[in-house]
Amino acid sequence: MGFFDDKKDWLEGVFARYPERRAALMPLLRRAQQDNGWISPDIQEEIGQLVGTTATEVAGVMSFYSYYQALPTGKYHLQVCATLSCAIGGADELWDELVDELQILRGDVSDDGLFSIQKVECLGSCHTAPVVQINDEPYVECVTKARLHALLAGLRAGKSLEEIGLPGKAGHVVHNRGDEVGA
Amino acid sequence: MSETGPIVSGKDSRFEPTLYKYVGVDKSWTLDFYLSHGGYEAIKKAISMGQDAVIDEVKKSGLRGRGGAGFPTGLKWSFMPKNTGKQHYIACNADESEPGSFKDRYLMEDDPHQLLEGMMIAGLAIQATKGSIYIRGEYKRAYDRLEAARDEARARGYLGKGLFGSSFEFDVEIHRGAGAYICGEETAMMNSLEGLRANPRMKPPFPAQAGLWGKPTTINNVESLCSSVHIIQRGAAWFAGMGTEKSKGHKLFQVSGPFKRPGVYELPLGTTFRELLFDHAGGPTEPIQAIIPGGSSCPPLPWTDEILDTPMDYESITAKGSLLGTGGVIGIPTRMSMVDAMWNITRFYGHESCGKCTPCREGVSGWMVGLFEKIGTGQGKKGDVELLEDMLNQIEGRSFCALADAACWPVRGSLKHFRSQFVEAVEGGKALERAGSHWG
Amino acid sequence: MAKVTVNDRTVEVPGGTSAMDAIFHASYDVPLFCAEKHLSPVGACRMCLVKTGSPRKDPAGNWILGDDGRPKVFWMPKLAAACVTAVTDGMVIDTLSDEVKHAQSGMVELTLFNHPLDCPTCDKGGACELQDRSYEYGLVSKFYQPDSEELPMYTRFEMTRRHVDKHHQLSDFIVLDRERCIHCKRCVRYFEEVPGDEVLDFIERGVHTFINTEDDGLPSNFTGNIVDICPVGALLDDTARFRARNWEYDSTETTSMDDASGAAITVDARSGLLERIRGAERREVNEVWISDAARFGHEWVNQNRVAKPMVRKDGKLVEASWEDALSAIKAGLASVDKKNIGVYLGGTATLEEGLAALELTTALGTPHRDFQGRTAYPSAVFNAATFDELLDAQFVLVLGDPSEEAPTLHLRLSEYVRGLKPAAKLGHGTPFADLNIKERMSRDGNKLGLFSSYPAALAKWAGASGVVAPGSEAALIDALLGRGGAPADLGQAVAWTQEKLKASTKTVLLLGAAVLNNPAAAIKAKQLAEKHNLKAMCMTPAANARGLELLGFYPGKNGAGWTETGPRASYYGFLPTEAQLKAADFTVLHLSHNSALAEKYADVILPNQTFYEKRGQTVNLEGRVLGLEPAGINNGEADGAVAALGLMAEAAGVKTPIRLVRQATKLLAERKVPAPMSLWTVKAAGWSATEADGTKGALHLRPTMWRREQLVGAVANVVEYRLEVSPATAKAQGLADGYLVEMETPSGTEKLEVKVVDGLPDGAMYLPALGAWAGRSLEAKVLVGGEA
Ligand SMILES: Cc1cc2nc3c(=O)[nH]c(=O)nc-3n(C[C@H](O)[C@H](O)[C@H](O)COP(=O)(O)O)c2cc1C
Ligand code: SF4
Ligand code: FES
């Protein structure tokens, strides 16, 4: 049975948003990515039929964007920003720590099936460098070593992001008043 | 501190933040909160003013696009054809992907209705009954808040047909990106919205003639649209009362890198770097050698009094050989080699190159990245700096879109001010030291 | 018109012309990689950067003058890509300055940076645009060589190049070398814009971008053209891999007789063997594109040829000379009444051969004459439409399957539904950067209706379409004429089509073999054509059907047709059926290829030419006369029908004015057959066909672009020669996927694998790839069923 067979209403909702079906391509890819952690060739083919194009076109679009994964990912896909401000903030060291800790590289999934990692480009949170995004969740910001380990421990313990209390400076300034907000 | 004449300092008592006034306030994203401080009044006023008056007002205000290019917003709106009988679109560029920029994010997270109202005003000005927000995929919270706000507005009759007892009609769709900087380029963004690979499109036809699905379209940045709300509400004169002769109004400046209080600061154009970085951001936490004034594509400037005392407006910064861009200031500490910093930025642009045109695909994504790898890992050889400069001459101004230029400018700037570091790196034959060794 | 000055020359070009074509029109050169004739310009390779400027007017409307008192040229700050820059009146273009040369040489260097230097082992070597451009526009010492001792360099980057898949089999016909790809996007644009099959695309982005397909084996009838347009050796014809260096080929431009559209092809032969076929430019017809059948279906030509005449001596066929053959035929015909001799030409016979045959049969006084693949109803009785008229039509009604029956039509219809008109003709011919063509143009289905007896690919562009069971075409056309109810669930489609027919004043009708072989339907099609005065294009199984019909070469009164038995002695320019061979007392087979049937029955076999080896003329479905040139293929003592029929005449003791092709050509001119490329606008009287002449039966021989003889080598892997039935029919016949059955087909009793296909009309069985027999129906006799 196709991935979208039981999502007909949702599909209609998406199609209704655009004057042409083709435009639903990215929302459909995102839905599959969110639900499955990756987008299998079968689903790519299915999406092609749904939006009226070929599997080739779907692959062309999918591979253009870094969010869509062509290989299975862990329960928690950790995306580490590697761009300038984060690099200044220690992104490379953070990455090395992750690799050491999880013993995986880009494309792998940790044996417990929990983790996979990916370096990404600027996440738009340069002032809270370094930054990590897990799956499609709001960012984990100002990721110090302590916070990173607390984070991994919490996730291993099956806690949700909200439940995990991260130590140390969390907030950041985002406006003239100068007081801190944020997770 | 002069309290007469145009306002060019955040410390001027006449200056009052507007765009970010409610950022960081609990529940600021709800419709009730928005209405509680005069939300959706500007659009009512705009409706009573009518299309042409709105465009004139925005023209008079001197508002220039805050997405980086700085094109006069009112003028852009006036390019749209009138009464074509076709569907017109106002597309909001919320892709905010330029490293060092994160201002639009909080506008959407904490004041989504401000953006919706701004889009309505633009919609009125260009006869667009449909708005499309292209928001970068990673901005989850911003997306959730925007969507909630949109649904609330729909439910309570602030979006839809016959709005505010007039014939005005407007609705908004929100489209999430999926991790591609190029989608910030307006024509690539349209391709992405249509479900295609995000390669930039040929101009002409310009979006105003044939944009989304071939229909007349105007693309504006989040901040530009939000600014239009206050311009309509308080009048062009109020806006033009801030800033310098050619750079009017206020802007959201962003600070990242080693400073005490990195973040977003809303200040009049013409405010000095010194005020932003010391008075607001609290000064550096370690020695700084350079600042990138407006997002990674702007040439770095040395950390000198001359630069620090430069007013942050389009003209003054251009005069110093850089750009205002998105107003995202990145401080580069002395501990990080400028070569390393440029390697990082070049890698970013190389990674984000769409691959359509030769100079960008082979030049930036291939050659420049490769050359930096070579130099950065200590395998550089004499002549590489000259070769790099020669590459810049071949790439800059010759690519299909401005991405390749954006990749060249910072490197060119670094070569101008920090050439010795490059020569050292090439001839020293040592791999560069890691910048973040302090991380812990 | 716009006045444009290119360097020192001022030319006039139509407004909207690209700067690139203005430059060529002024006979200057500008390098390019991504621009290509008949494809949308995209400005991606940046190779064609030039300096442009134009004079300006002051507010008062007067030209702003320079110091020299002439209008001042305001140069653009940036160089512009000539392929995507439209000229404006007064524009000035500079292609020679150092600034331009520097940019162009820089772009060559960038293009080469990741391109492998394996030219010595690359099939494109010697015909490679990148080689040529590097040589002409590559690094200029002026900019790069401080040290004049240094050899000229092409790229100064000594880092290992991109290493990716060097031998990626895209399909059985095409192999891709990803390292060589320079990302001009021609191939990707081609698939989307020309055949409309989006089976190839860019994957990834930035420097990692590569082309790939997720649709196995490139499902499209038109894949080979990407090999022609690839500027480098990235996309290569696998049927011709490593056969020769480009300069070793002996290349001949001629006309494809694979179908009736008359596409131009270039035949590349080396030491007597046909090695490769490429598309050739014929603007009026195929532009530059050809079908995969016309390109890849050539491996059979070199195999199993009849090289010498053979005569039967005491029951055995033995090699002989043409003289021996002559005496053998003399002997064979001695006892036969001249009126009882049949003359049957192949469907690829030229006008020359047709005339020779006509002269001979007249001299013999025999009514038994015909050409293979002649349809039951004449095609030349319809007013022919040209391809230009097709693009100009308000509505096009298709009764058949152009993608298979006359593939060129598929490609031209793709232009038609995109609203494109014939390309402009400039000093250098077709524009390289036609700004009227854009990426992803929408296709307007409101101008196209399609009905076929088998699901057709082009239905995707039709506003209304339907599949009619073979045999019910007549009912459909009746309905279109408003004379009867529409066949099952075609009501809407028929109504829609009727509306269009009424509304349109310029309609073109495309007729396929299924209709033409079914007079009951064809007669009504003729009435439809007269009612709405439609022009038609007949997709006949025989490439030269229109030409031979115009000559009047078809059976006389009581003459036997090409599928029938009758005459006691016969000359066949093709392999007839076993029944026909059995029936005649004496048969002369004029064949290019050996066959068991011939071995068994022929009295004399004469070595024949394939159409690649002929000189002469043919007429395509527009009524356009087209020339054939012989390629350098070693075919032993083979000769064409003119020579063979000369032999027949001599043997039969009759005199005809034609012994040599040259004489025939001269005679044709005297009989007002126009010169090649011009239209032969006469209409044939044709023969009177009745419903009785239609073929009936459950087995429908559906038209495909592939012919039986082509199914060898790579083609055999690709083309599925199966017995196709709908699920319901399979049940009814007790068949299932993979079953092996034995069947009577025109090529004898055959073992066929059953393929169950959804969406086929129930009751009918289909068999593809029978060339001349396409569109006919036979009694289906499943001799032996059974599990696979
Ligand atoms: C490579 C590239 C990336 C861009 N990224 C963004 C972006 O992330 N956000 C944005 O608002 N504008 C971006 N722009 C500018 C847009 O193309 C466009 O000029 C702008 O959104 C127009 O809105 P404005 O006039 O209100 O500034 C980018 C331009 C280029 C060439
Ligand atoms: S394969 Fe050839 S045609 Fe296709 S993109 Fe690459 S270079 Fe161009
Ligand atoms: S550089 Fe990491 S969020 Fe911007």
mmCIF file of N, CA, C and O in Angstrom, chain B residues 334-361:
data_model
loop_
_atom_site.group_PDB
_atom_site.id
_atom_site.type_symbol
_atom_site.label_atom_id
_atom_site.label_comp_id
_atom_site.label_asym_id
_atom_site.label_seq_id
_atom_site.Cartn_x
_atom_site.Cartn_y
_atom_site.Cartn_z
ATOM 1 N N THR B 334 40.766 37.438 16.387
ATOM 2 C CA THR B 334 42.150 37.328 15.923
ATOM 3 C C THR B 334 42.613 35.877 15.912
ATOM 4 O O THR B 334 43.442 35.484 15.109
ATOM 5 N N ARG B 335 42.024 35.070 16.785
ATOM 6 C CA ARG B 335 42.489 33.670 16.867
ATOM 7 C C ARG B 335 42.158 32.883 15.613
ATOM 8 O O ARG B 335 42.717 31.818 15.350
ATOM 9 N N MET B 336 41.234 33.382 14.819
ATOM 10 C CA MET B 336 40.887 32.673 13.589
ATOM 11 C C MET B 336 41.562 33.347 12.408
ATOM 12 O O MET B 336 41.427 34.552 12.213
ATOM 13 N N SER B 337 42.320 32.556 11.640
ATOM 14 C CA SER B 337 42.968 33.120 10.465
ATOM 15 C C SER B 337 41.898 33.609 9.487
ATOM 16 O O SER B 337 40.873 32.966 9.302
ATOM 17 N N MET B 338 42.139 34.738 8.860
ATOM 18 C CA MET B 338 41.198 35.242 7.858
ATOM 19 C C MET B 338 41.076 34.241 6.717
ATOM 20 O O MET B 338 40.041 34.120 6.078
ATOM 21 N N VAL B 339 42.162 33.501 6.471
ATOM 22 C CA VAL B 339 42.119 32.492 5.414
ATOM 23 C C VAL B 339 41.093 31.422 5.797
ATOM 24 O O VAL B 339 40.258 31.014 4.996
ATOM 25 N N ASP B 340 41.124 31.027 7.080
ATOM 26 C CA ASP B 340 40.179 30.036 7.589
ATOM 27 C C ASP B 340 38.752 30.561 7.454
ATOM 28 O O ASP B 340 37.855 29.865 6.968
ATOM 29 N N ALA B 341 38.558 31.820 7.849
ATOM 30 C CA ALA B 341 37.219 32.420 7.777
ATOM 31 C C ALA B 341 36.721 32.408 6.334
ATOM 32 O O ALA B 341 35.582 32.033 6.047
ATOM 33 N N MET B 342 37.592 32.774 5.408
ATOM 34 C CA MET B 342 37.186 32.826 3.996
ATOM 35 C C MET B 342 36.994 31.421 3.438
ATOM 36 O O MET B 342 36.132 31.183 2.597
ATOM 37 N N TRP B 343 37.790 30.489 3.941
ATOM 38 C CA TRP B 343 37.625 29.081 3.541
ATOM 39 C C TRP B 343 36.217 28.642 3.924
ATOM 40 O O TRP B 343 35.473 28.075 3.119
ATOM 41 N N ASN B 344 35.835 28.995 5.152
ATOM 42 C CA ASN B 344 34.513 28.610 5.639
ATOM 43 C C ASN B 344 33.414 29.224 4.769
ATOM 44 O O ASN B 344 32.507 28.537 4.291
ATOM 45 N N ILE B 345 33.534 30.522 4.505
ATOM 46 C CA ILE B 345 32.504 31.203 3.717
ATOM 47 C C ILE B 345 32.480 30.660 2.293
ATOM 48 O O ILE B 345 31.425 30.389 1.716
ATOM 49 N N THR B 346 33.684 30.441 1.736
ATOM 50 C CA THR B 346 33.747 29.918 0.364
ATOM 51 C C THR B 346 33.101 28.539 0.305
ATOM 52 O O THR B 346 32.344 28.230 -0.614
ATOM 53 N N ARG B 347 33.380 27.722 1.331
ATOM 54 C CA ARG B 347 32.767 26.399 1.371
ATOM 55 C C ARG B 347 31.245 26.530 1.415
ATOM 56 O O ARG B 347 30.513 25.804 0.744
ATOM 57 N N PHE B 348 30.770 27.522 2.175
ATOM 58 C CA PHE B 348 29.330 27.754 2.247
ATOM 59 C C PHE B 348 28.759 28.037 0.864
ATOM 60 O O PHE B 348 27.846 27.358 0.392
ATOM 61 N N TYR B 349 29.340 29.009 0.162
ATOM 62 C CA TYR B 349 28.806 29.361 -1.153
ATOM 63 C C TYR B 349 28.983 28.217 -2.137
ATOM 64 O O TYR B 349 28.111 27.944 -2.968
ATOM 65 N N GLY B 350 30.105 27.513 -2.013
ATOM 66 C CA GLY B 350 30.321 26.353 -2.886
ATOM 67 C C GLY B 350 29.233 25.305 -2.669
ATOM 68 O O GLY B 350 28.705 24.734 -3.608
ATOM 69 N N HIS B 351 28.885 25.108 -1.410
ATOM 70 C CA HIS B 351 27.869 24.107 -1.059
ATOM 71 C C HIS B 351 26.499 24.537 -1.551
ATOM 72 O O HIS B 351 25.661 23.717 -1.898
ATOM 73 N N GLU B 352 26.275 25.862 -1.588
ATOM 74 C CA GLU B 352 24.955 26.377 -1.939
ATOM 75 C C GLU B 352 24.804 26.715 -3.415
ATOM 76 O O GLU B 352 23.709 27.016 -3.880
ATOM 77 N N SER B 353 25.914 26.676 -4.164
ATOM 78 C CA SER B 353 25.828 26.951 -5.599
ATOM 79 C C SER B 353 24.812 26.009 -6.246
ATOM 80 O O SER B 353 24.796 24.815 -5.957
ATOM 81 N N CYS B 354 23.957 26.531 -7.102
ATOM 82 C CA CYS B 354 22.904 25.688 -7.675
ATOM 83 C C CYS B 354 23.441 24.809 -8.792
ATOM 84 O O CYS B 354 22.820 23.839 -9.185
ATOM 85 N N GLY B 355 24.610 25.162 -9.330
ATOM 86 C CA GLY B 355 25.234 24.311 -10.337
ATOM 87 C C GLY B 355 24.810 24.620 -11.761
ATOM 88 O O GLY B 355 25.215 23.953 -12.703
ATOM 89 N N LYS B 356 24.020 25.670 -11.933
ATOM 90 C CA LYS B 356 23.525 25.970 -13.284
ATOM 91 C C LYS B 356 24.613 26.560 -14.180
ATOM 92 O O LYS B 356 24.776 26.128 -15.317
ATOM 93 N N CYS B 357 25.346 27.545 -13.672
ATOM 94 C CA CYS B 357 26.301 28.214 -14.574
ATOM 95 C C CYS B 357 27.750 27.855 -14.259
ATOM 96 O O CYS B 357 28.103 27.548 -13.125
ATOM 97 N N THR B 358 28.563 27.901 -15.289
ATOM 98 C CA THR B 358 29.943 27.426 -15.197
ATOM 99 C C THR B 358 30.789 28.168 -14.160
ATOM 100 O O THR B 358 31.426 27.528 -13.331
ATOM 101 N N PRO B 359 30.814 29.512 -14.180
ATOM 102 C CA PRO B 359 31.711 30.188 -13.238
ATOM 103 C C PRO B 359 31.419 29.842 -11.785
ATOM 104 O O PRO B 359 32.329 29.688 -10.986
ATOM 105 N N CYS B 360 30.152 29.677 -11.455
ATOM 106 C CA CYS B 360 29.781 29.376 -10.077
ATOM 107 C C CYS B 360 30.014 27.904 -9.758
ATOM 108 O O CYS B 360 30.614 27.565 -8.738
ATOM 109 N N ARG B 361 29.578 27.019 -10.653
ATOM 110 C CA ARG B 361 29.703 25.575 -10.402
ATOM 111 C C ARG B 361 31.174 25.163 -10.370
ATOM 112 O O ARG B 361 31.647 24.568 -9.410
#
